Amino acid sequence: MMETNLTEETINFESALKLVDAAVFRKTQRHLKNIEVVVLKGALLGQKYDKIADNCGYAPEYIKHDVGPKLWQLLSLSLGEKVGKNNLMAVLTQRTFAEANIGVNAEENPENPSKATSISTNSNQTAELEAPVGLIPLESSLYIERHGVESRCYEEISRAGALIRIKAPSQMGKTSLMVRILAHAKQQHQINTVALSLQRAERCIFSDLDKFLRWFCTSITRKLHLPYRIEDYWSDTFGSKSNCTAYFEDCLLPNINGALVLALDDIDEVFLHPEIADDFFTLLRSWYEEAAYGDSGNPLWQNLRLIIVHSTEVYIPLDINKSPFNVGLAIELQPFTPEQIINLQTRYGLSLSENELSELIQLVTGHPYLIQQALYHLASQTLTFTQLIKTAPTDAGIYYHHLHRHLGNLQEHPQLAAAYTEVIKSPIPVELEQFCAFKLHSMGLVKLHGNQVISSCELYRQYFQERVEL
């Protein structure tokens, strides 16, 4: 009888995510990564790895042979039984209804936004809440467009030789925008797309330009499902940049049947390695110029379009004539405006008063991730507005894990901790050493005002002022 009920009634994604994330956290003391959430959702929807990869902009091989197997191994360990793609729904459904039958309340820490619930929207339709876990899915109704930014990017990426630079601090929506540009290019213009996160490269890869460019070419080849021919195009006679350029010109661009959009996420990682940064960025600039102006006489370069995503200002010295950071379309994402926040709260089915909206904006200054978290918890009725505001800058609030992650990063880097302590102690903007200012800005902890900085929001100032020694 139990099996019959389970086949007739299954759990929704938010319930599954809550159950799985809680189990993983209990076992490993970490939450699911964004890419793991994407694979979990796709598996529950019955999607094949190719479809999951297509939805999130990753190579199918990476999802199928890396993320997927590791996720099932992690879930098997955390849930105490064998879990795979085929039996995932059955296992999670049985777990959920078993807990319900014995009255188990699996309520999580408020910072874990995985509670499933439904709300009534202003249009009297019922919409399932989506947990704000990072990248906003393409089909999500909770993605807020940025006053023409998307349309400008869509128009630009359709141009031969385009270069789009997206800059914003951490968790401001850069990758969500990047994914939408790639999806538009693929769907509307049938353009090949590759998204490559520089955080994927191991630290040792950045120690040597030749090693880095080999990794770079290999990673792109894998995502394009092309044969590996690195050794055929890598010659000791020529330099690494020439080898890499020849590989693109002779092996990649001729074999993709059309244009290629190459999106480089987390390119800040290269800033930390001056031994390769100048050469790599000079290489990207030369490709842009080849694509835009065709100086080499090879028209294939016009098929290459670049998206560069980074969190901070470029603080390494680069020749302005050789830098990719002063050409193309520059997009700098800003905090949500009050109008955008009102739009978003409506999508969550909320109707905050003018004073409540003002108080929330004063606390988090329109930071997209922090706003999403607040509205999610208010809509799911896990706490009242008064409770949210009162506990937000404490370890009992919904931002506990977010704030602790920043605290841990500061404790690991005493130079940054000392600089940020100076910022939050001062009632006026302060001038910091450039590296510290830009690094704190990339983390989202400060706002830049010329050569000076201030704490980016009241939430951070209050929380870290209580921990001024860090």
Coordinates of C-alpha atoms in Angstrom, one line a residue:
M1 CA 0.0 0.0 0.0
M2 CA 2.9 2.3 0.8
E3 CA 4.5 1.8 -2.6
T4 CA 1.2 2.6 -4.3
N5 CA 0.9 5.9 -2.5
L6 CA 4.4 6.9 -3.4
T7 CA 3.9 6.3 -7.0
E8 CA 0.8 8.5 -7.0
E9 CA 2.3 11.3 -5.0
T10 CA 5.8 12.8 -5.3
I11 CA 7.5 15.7 -3.7
N12 CA 8.3 19.0 -5.4
F13 CA 11.8 20.3 -6.0
E14 CA 11.9 22.6 -3.0
S15 CA 11.0 19.8 -0.6
A16 CA 13.6 17.6 -2.2
L17 CA 16.2 20.3 -2.0
K18 CA 15.5 21.0 1.6
L19 CA 15.8 17.3 2.5
V20 CA 18.9 16.7 0.5
D21 CA 20.7 19.9 1.6
A22 CA 20.0 19.2 5.2
A23 CA 21.3 15.6 5.0
V24 CA 24.4 16.7 3.2
F25 CA 25.0 19.5 5.8
R26 CA 24.6 17.1 8.7
K27 CA 27.1 14.7 7.2
T28 CA 29.7 17.1 5.7
Q29 CA 29.1 20.5 7.3
R30 CA 28.6 22.1 3.9
H31 CA 25.6 23.0 1.7
L32 CA 25.1 21.8 -1.8
K33 CA 27.0 23.8 -4.5
N34 CA 25.0 25.6 -7.2
I35 CA 25.9 23.2 -9.9
E36 CA 24.9 20.3 -7.6
V37 CA 21.5 21.9 -7.1
V38 CA 21.1 22.3 -10.9
V39 CA 21.9 18.6 -11.5
L40 CA 19.5 17.6 -8.6
K41 CA 16.7 19.6 -10.1
G42 CA 17.3 18.2 -13.6
A43 CA 17.4 14.6 -12.4
L44 CA 14.1 15.1 -10.5
L45 CA 12.6 16.4 -13.7
G46 CA 13.7 13.3 -15.5
Q47 CA 16.2 15.2 -17.7
K48 CA 19.1 13.6 -19.4
Y49 CA 22.6 14.9 -18.6
D50 CA 22.8 16.6 -22.1
K51 CA 19.7 18.6 -21.3
I52 CA 20.9 19.5 -17.8
A53 CA 24.2 20.6 -19.2
D54 CA 22.5 22.6 -21.9
N55 CA 20.3 24.4 -19.3
C56 CA 23.3 25.5 -17.2
G57 CA 25.9 26.1 -19.9
Y58 CA 28.3 23.3 -19.0
A59 CA 29.7 20.5 -21.1
P60 CA 27.7 17.3 -20.9
E61 CA 30.9 15.3 -20.2
Y62 CA 31.5 17.4 -17.1
I63 CA 28.0 16.9 -15.8
K64 CA 27.9 13.2 -16.7
H65 CA 31.4 12.1 -15.7
D66 CA 32.2 14.5 -12.9
V67 CA 29.4 16.4 -11.2
G68 CA 26.7 13.7 -11.5
P69 CA 28.7 10.7 -10.1
K70 CA 30.1 12.8 -7.3
L71 CA 26.7 14.0 -6.4
W72 CA 25.2 10.5 -6.2
Q73 CA 28.1 9.4 -4.1
L74 CA 27.6 12.4 -1.8
L75 CA 23.9 11.7 -1.5
S76 CA 24.4 8.0 -0.9
L77 CA 26.8 8.8 2.0
S78 CA 24.5 11.5 3.4
L79 CA 21.3 9.5 3.2
G80 CA 22.7 6.2 4.2
E81 CA 21.5 4.2 1.1
K82 CA 22.4 3.8 -2.5
V83 CA 21.2 6.8 -4.5
G84 CA 21.4 7.3 -8.2
K85 CA 19.8 9.3 -11.0
N86 CA 17.2 6.5 -11.6
N87 CA 16.0 6.0 -8.1
L88 CA 16.4 9.6 -6.8
M89 CA 12.8 10.5 -6.8
A90 CA 11.7 7.3 -5.2
V91 CA 14.3 7.6 -2.4
L92 CA 13.5 11.3 -1.6
T93 CA 9.7 10.7 -1.8
Q94 CA 9.9 7.8 0.6
R95 CA 12.1 9.8 3.0
T96 CA 9.7 12.8 2.9
F97 CA 6.5 10.8 3.6
A98 CA 8.2 8.6 6.2
E99 CA 9.2 11.7 8.1
A100 CA 5.8 13.2 7.7
N101 CA 4.2 10.0 9.1
I102 CA 6.2 10.1 12.3
G103 CA 5.8 13.8 12.7
V104 CA 9.4 14.8 12.1
N105 CA 9.9 18.6 11.6
A106 CA 13.0 19.0 9.5
E107 CA 13.1 22.8 10.0
E108 CA 16.5 24.1 9.0
N109 CA 18.5 27.0 10.2
P110 CA 16.9 30.2 8.7
E111 CA 19.9 30.8 6.5
N112 CA 19.3 27.6 4.6
P113 CA 16.6 28.8 2.3
S114 CA 15.3 25.4 1.2
K115 CA 11.9 25.3 2.7
A116 CA 9.2 24.4 0.2
T117 CA 6.0 26.4 0.3
S118 CA 3.4 28.0 -1.9
I119 CA 2.2 31.6 -2.0
S120 CA -0.7 33.4 -3.5
T121 CA 0.5 36.0 -6.0
N122 CA -1.2 39.3 -6.6
S123 CA -2.8 37.7 -9.7
N124 CA -4.4 35.1 -7.5
Q125 CA -2.4 32.4 -9.0
T126 CA -0.4 29.9 -6.9
A127 CA 3.3 29.9 -7.5
E128 CA 5.9 27.7 -5.9
L129 CA 8.7 29.6 -4.2
E130 CA 12.2 29.1 -5.5
A131 CA 15.0 29.0 -3.0
P132 CA 17.6 31.6 -3.8
V133 CA 20.6 29.3 -4.0
G134 CA 22.8 31.2 -6.4
L135 CA 22.4 31.1 -10.2
I136 CA 18.8 32.0 -11.1
P137 CA 17.5 29.4 -13.6
L138 CA 16.6 30.5 -17.0
E139 CA 12.9 29.7 -16.6
S140 CA 12.6 31.4 -13.2
S141 CA 10.1 34.2 -12.7
L142 CA 12.3 35.7 -10.0
Y143 CA 14.9 37.1 -12.4
I144 CA 14.8 40.9 -12.4
E145 CA 16.1 42.6 -15.6
R146 CA 18.4 45.6 -15.3
H147 CA 16.8 48.5 -17.2
G148 CA 17.9 47.5 -20.7
V149 CA 21.1 45.8 -19.8
E150 CA 19.9 42.4 -21.1
S151 CA 18.6 43.8 -24.4
R152 CA 21.9 45.7 -24.9
C153 CA 23.9 42.5 -24.3
Y154 CA 21.6 40.4 -26.6
E155 CA 22.1 43.0 -29.4
E156 CA 25.9 43.1 -28.9
I157 CA 26.4 39.4 -28.8
S158 CA 24.8 39.1 -32.3
R159 CA 27.6 41.2 -33.7
A160 CA 30.7 39.7 -35.3
G161 CA 33.7 40.2 -33.1
A162 CA 31.7 41.3 -30.0
L163 CA 33.2 41.6 -26.6
I164 CA 31.1 42.1 -23.5
R165 CA 32.7 42.8 -20.1
I166 CA 30.4 42.2 -17.0
K167 CA 31.7 43.5 -13.7
A168 CA 30.1 43.5 -10.3
P169 CA 31.0 42.3 -6.8
S170 CA 30.2 38.8 -5.6
Q171 CA 26.6 37.6 -5.7
M172 CA 25.3 40.5 -7.7
G173 CA 24.0 38.4 -10.6
K174 CA 26.9 38.3 -13.0
T175 CA 26.7 34.6 -13.8
S176 CA 22.9 34.7 -14.1
L177 CA 23.2 37.5 -16.7
M178 CA 26.0 35.6 -18.5
V179 CA 23.9 32.4 -18.8
R180 CA 21.1 34.4 -20.3
I181 CA 23.3 36.0 -22.9
L182 CA 24.6 32.5 -23.9
A183 CA 21.1 31.1 -24.0
H184 CA 19.9 34.0 -26.2
A185 CA 22.9 33.5 -28.6
K186 CA 22.3 29.8 -28.8
Q187 CA 18.5 30.0 -29.2
Q188 CA 18.1 33.1 -31.4
H189 CA 21.2 32.9 -33.5
Q190 CA 22.2 29.2 -33.4
I191 CA 25.6 30.3 -32.1
N192 CA 28.0 27.8 -30.4
T193 CA 28.6 28.7 -26.7
V194 CA 31.2 27.8 -24.2
A195 CA 31.2 28.9 -20.5
L196 CA 34.5 28.5 -18.7
S197 CA 35.0 29.3 -15.1
L198 CA 38.6 30.1 -14.2
Q199 CA 37.9 28.9 -10.7
R200 CA 37.9 25.4 -12.1
A201 CA 41.6 25.5 -12.8
E202 CA 43.9 24.1 -10.1
R203 CA 46.3 26.5 -8.5
C204 CA 49.3 24.9 -10.1
I205 CA 47.8 25.6 -13.6
F206 CA 48.4 29.4 -13.0
S207 CA 52.1 29.0 -12.3
D208 CA 53.2 28.8 -15.9
L209 CA 51.7 30.4 -19.1
D210 CA 52.3 27.3 -21.2
K211 CA 50.6 25.1 -18.7
F212 CA 47.7 27.5 -18.4
L213 CA 47.1 27.9 -22.1
R214 CA 47.2 24.1 -22.6
W215 CA 44.5 23.8 -19.9
F216 CA 42.6 26.6 -21.5
C217 CA 42.5 25.0 -25.0
T218 CA 41.8 21.6 -23.6
S219 CA 38.9 22.8 -21.6
I220 CA 37.3 24.6 -24.5
T221 CA 37.9 21.5 -26.8
R222 CA 36.1 19.3 -24.3
K223 CA 33.1 21.6 -24.1
L224 CA 32.8 21.8 -27.9
H225 CA 33.0 17.9 -28.1
L226 CA 35.9 18.1 -30.5
P227 CA 38.9 15.7 -30.8
Y228 CA 41.9 16.6 -28.6
R229 CA 44.7 17.7 -30.8
I230 CA 46.7 19.9 -28.4
E231 CA 50.0 18.1 -29.0
D232 CA 49.6 18.5 -32.8
Y233 CA 49.5 22.3 -32.5
W234 CA 51.9 22.8 -29.7
S235 CA 55.4 23.4 -30.9
D236 CA 58.6 24.3 -28.9
T237 CA 59.6 26.4 -31.9
F238 CA 56.9 28.9 -31.2
G239 CA 55.8 30.6 -28.0
S240 CA 52.7 29.6 -26.0
K241 CA 50.6 32.4 -27.2
S242 CA 51.4 31.6 -30.8
N243 CA 50.6 27.9 -30.2
C244 CA 47.3 28.8 -28.5
T245 CA 46.3 31.2 -31.4
A246 CA 47.2 28.6 -34.0
Y247 CA 45.1 26.0 -32.1
F248 CA 42.0 28.3 -32.3
E249 CA 42.7 29.3 -35.9
D250 CA 43.3 25.8 -37.3
C251 CA 41.5 23.4 -35.0
L252 CA 38.6 25.1 -33.1
L253 CA 37.2 27.9 -35.3
P254 CA 37.1 25.9 -38.5
N255 CA 35.3 22.9 -36.9
I256 CA 32.3 24.5 -35.1
N257 CA 30.1 25.4 -38.0
G258 CA 29.5 29.0 -37.3
A259 CA 30.2 31.6 -34.6
L260 CA 31.5 30.8 -31.1
V261 CA 30.7 32.8 -27.9
L262 CA 33.4 32.1 -25.3
A263 CA 32.3 33.3 -21.8
L264 CA 35.1 33.5 -19.3
D265 CA 33.7 33.6 -15.7
D266 CA 35.7 34.5 -12.6
I267 CA 38.6 35.9 -14.6
D268 CA 39.7 37.7 -11.5
E269 CA 41.6 34.5 -10.7
V270 CA 44.2 35.5 -13.3
F271 CA 44.7 38.9 -11.6
L272 CA 46.4 36.9 -8.7
H273 CA 49.0 35.6 -11.0
P274 CA 51.0 38.4 -12.7
E275 CA 53.4 35.8 -14.2
I276 CA 50.7 34.9 -16.7
A277 CA 48.2 37.8 -16.5
D278 CA 49.9 40.2 -18.9
D279 CA 50.4 37.6 -21.6
F280 CA 46.9 36.1 -21.3
F281 CA 45.1 39.4 -21.4
T282 CA 47.2 40.7 -24.3
L283 CA 46.3 37.5 -26.1
L284 CA 42.6 38.1 -25.6
R285 CA 42.9 41.7 -26.8
S286 CA 44.7 40.5 -29.9
W287 CA 41.9 38.0 -30.7
Y288 CA 39.3 40.8 -30.2
E289 CA 41.2 42.9 -32.6
E290 CA 41.5 40.1 -35.1
A291 CA 37.7 39.4 -34.8
A292 CA 36.8 43.1 -35.0
Y293 CA 39.2 44.3 -37.7
G294 CA 40.5 41.1 -39.5
D295 CA 44.1 42.3 -39.6
S296 CA 45.4 38.7 -40.2
G297 CA 43.2 38.2 -43.2
N298 CA 41.6 35.1 -41.7
P299 CA 37.8 35.7 -41.6
L300 CA 37.3 32.9 -39.1
W301 CA 38.3 35.2 -36.3
Q302 CA 35.1 37.2 -36.9
N303 CA 33.3 34.1 -35.6
L304 CA 34.8 34.6 -32.1
R305 CA 32.8 36.6 -29.6
L306 CA 34.0 37.1 -26.0
I307 CA 32.3 37.6 -22.6
I308 CA 34.6 38.4 -19.7
V309 CA 33.1 38.3 -16.2
H310 CA 35.0 39.7 -13.2
S311 CA 34.2 40.9 -9.7
T312 CA 36.6 43.8 -9.2
E313 CA 38.6 46.5 -10.9
V314 CA 41.7 45.5 -12.8
Y315 CA 44.4 46.2 -10.2
I316 CA 47.4 44.8 -12.2
P317 CA 49.3 47.1 -14.6
L318 CA 48.3 46.5 -18.2
D319 CA 49.2 48.5 -21.3
I320 CA 46.0 50.2 -22.3
N321 CA 46.7 49.3 -25.9
K322 CA 46.9 45.7 -25.1
S323 CA 44.2 45.3 -22.4
P324 CA 40.8 43.7 -23.1
F325 CA 39.3 45.8 -20.2
N326 CA 39.0 49.0 -22.1
V327 CA 37.3 47.8 -25.3
G328 CA 33.9 46.3 -26.2
L329 CA 30.6 46.8 -24.2
A330 CA 31.2 47.4 -20.5
I331 CA 28.4 46.3 -18.2
E332 CA 28.6 47.1 -14.5
L333 CA 25.8 45.6 -12.4
Q334 CA 24.3 47.9 -9.8
P335 CA 22.3 47.1 -6.7
F336 CA 18.5 46.8 -7.2
T337 CA 16.6 50.0 -7.3
P338 CA 13.6 50.5 -5.0
E339 CA 11.4 50.0 -8.1
Q340 CA 13.1 46.7 -8.9
I341 CA 12.7 45.5 -5.3
I342 CA 9.0 46.4 -5.4
N343 CA 8.7 44.4 -8.6
L344 CA 10.5 41.4 -7.0
Q345 CA 8.4 41.5 -3.8
T346 CA 5.3 41.4 -6.0
R347 CA 6.6 38.2 -7.7
Y348 CA 7.0 36.7 -4.2
G349 CA 3.4 37.6 -3.4
L350 CA 4.4 40.2 -0.8
S351 CA 3.2 43.7 -0.2
L352 CA 5.6 45.4 2.2
S353 CA 4.7 48.9 3.4
E354 CA 6.7 51.9 2.3
N355 CA 8.5 52.0 5.7
E356 CA 9.3 48.3 5.6
L357 CA 10.8 48.6 2.1
S358 CA 12.8 51.6 3.2
E359 CA 14.1 49.8 6.3
L360 CA 15.1 46.7 4.2
I361 CA 16.9 48.8 1.6
Q362 CA 18.7 50.7 4.3
L363 CA 19.9 47.4 5.8
V364 CA 21.1 45.7 2.6
T365 CA 21.3 48.6 0.1
G366 CA 19.6 46.7 -2.7
H367 CA 22.1 43.8 -2.8
P368 CA 20.4 41.3 -5.1
Y369 CA 21.3 38.1 -3.1
L370 CA 20.5 39.7 0.3
I371 CA 17.2 41.1 -1.0
Q372 CA 16.2 37.7 -2.5
Q373 CA 17.0 36.0 0.8
A374 CA 14.9 38.5 2.8
L375 CA 11.9 38.3 0.5
Y376 CA 12.0 34.5 0.3
H377 CA 11.9 34.1 4.1
L378 CA 9.1 36.7 4.4
A379 CA 7.1 35.0 1.7
S380 CA 7.6 31.5 3.2
Q381 CA 6.6 33.0 6.6
T382 CA 9.6 31.5 8.4
L383 CA 9.8 34.8 10.3
T384 CA 8.1 38.2 10.6
F385 CA 9.6 41.4 9.1
T386 CA 10.5 42.7 12.6
Q387 CA 12.3 39.4 13.4
L388 CA 14.1 39.5 10.2
I389 CA 15.4 43.1 10.7
K390 CA 16.3 42.4 14.4
T391 CA 18.2 39.2 13.9
A392 CA 19.8 40.0 10.4
P393 CA 23.2 41.2 11.7
T394 CA 23.5 38.4 14.3
D395 CA 24.3 34.7 14.2
A396 CA 20.6 33.9 14.7
G397 CA 19.6 35.6 11.5
I398 CA 18.9 34.4 8.0
Y399 CA 22.3 35.7 6.8
Y400 CA 24.3 33.6 9.3
H401 CA 26.1 31.4 6.7
H402 CA 26.7 34.3 4.3
L403 CA 28.2 36.5 7.0
H404 CA 30.3 33.6 8.4
R405 CA 31.7 32.9 5.0
H406 CA 32.9 36.5 4.8
L407 CA 34.2 36.4 8.3
G408 CA 36.2 33.2 7.5
N409 CA 37.7 34.9 4.4
L410 CA 38.8 37.9 6.5
Q411 CA 40.3 35.8 9.2
E412 CA 42.3 33.9 6.6
H413 CA 43.7 37.2 5.2
P414 CA 44.8 39.4 8.1
Q415 CA 45.7 42.3 5.7
L416 CA 42.1 42.4 4.4
A417 CA 40.8 42.1 7.9
A418 CA 42.8 45.0 9.1
A419 CA 41.8 47.1 6.2
Y420 CA 38.1 46.3 6.6
T421 CA 38.3 47.0 10.4
E422 CA 39.5 50.5 9.4
V423 CA 36.6 50.9 7.1
I424 CA 33.8 50.0 9.6
K425 CA 35.4 52.0 12.4
S426 CA 35.4 55.2 10.3
P427 CA 32.2 57.3 10.0
I428 CA 33.6 58.7 6.7
P429 CA 35.1 57.1 3.6
V430 CA 38.7 55.9 4.0
E431 CA 41.5 55.4 1.6
L432 CA 43.0 51.9 1.5
E433 CA 45.9 50.3 -0.3
Q434 CA 44.7 49.6 -3.8
F435 CA 44.8 45.8 -3.6
C436 CA 42.9 45.7 -0.4
A437 CA 40.3 48.1 -1.7
F438 CA 39.7 46.2 -4.9
K439 CA 39.7 42.8 -3.1
L440 CA 37.1 43.9 -0.5
H441 CA 35.1 45.4 -3.3
S442 CA 35.1 42.1 -5.2
M443 CA 33.8 40.4 -2.1
G444 CA 31.0 42.9 -1.9
L445 CA 32.0 44.3 1.5
V446 CA 32.8 47.9 0.4
K447 CA 31.7 50.4 -2.2
L448 CA 34.3 52.4 -4.1
H449 CA 34.2 56.2 -4.1
G450 CA 37.0 57.3 -6.2
N451 CA 40.2 56.4 -4.2
Q452 CA 38.2 55.8 -1.0
V453 CA 35.8 53.2 0.2
I454 CA 32.9 52.8 2.6
S455 CA 31.1 49.7 3.9
S456 CA 28.7 48.5 1.3
C457 CA 25.7 48.1 3.5
E458 CA 24.5 48.5 7.1
L459 CA 24.2 44.8 7.6
Y460 CA 27.9 44.3 7.2
R461 CA 28.8 47.3 9.3
Q462 CA 26.7 46.1 12.2
Y463 CA 27.8 42.5 12.0
F464 CA 31.5 43.1 11.7
Q465 CA 31.5 46.0 14.2
E466 CA 30.6 43.4 16.8
R467 CA 33.6 41.4 15.7
V468 CA 36.0 44.3 15.2
E469 CA 39.1 42.2 16.0
L470 CA 38.1 39.6 13.3

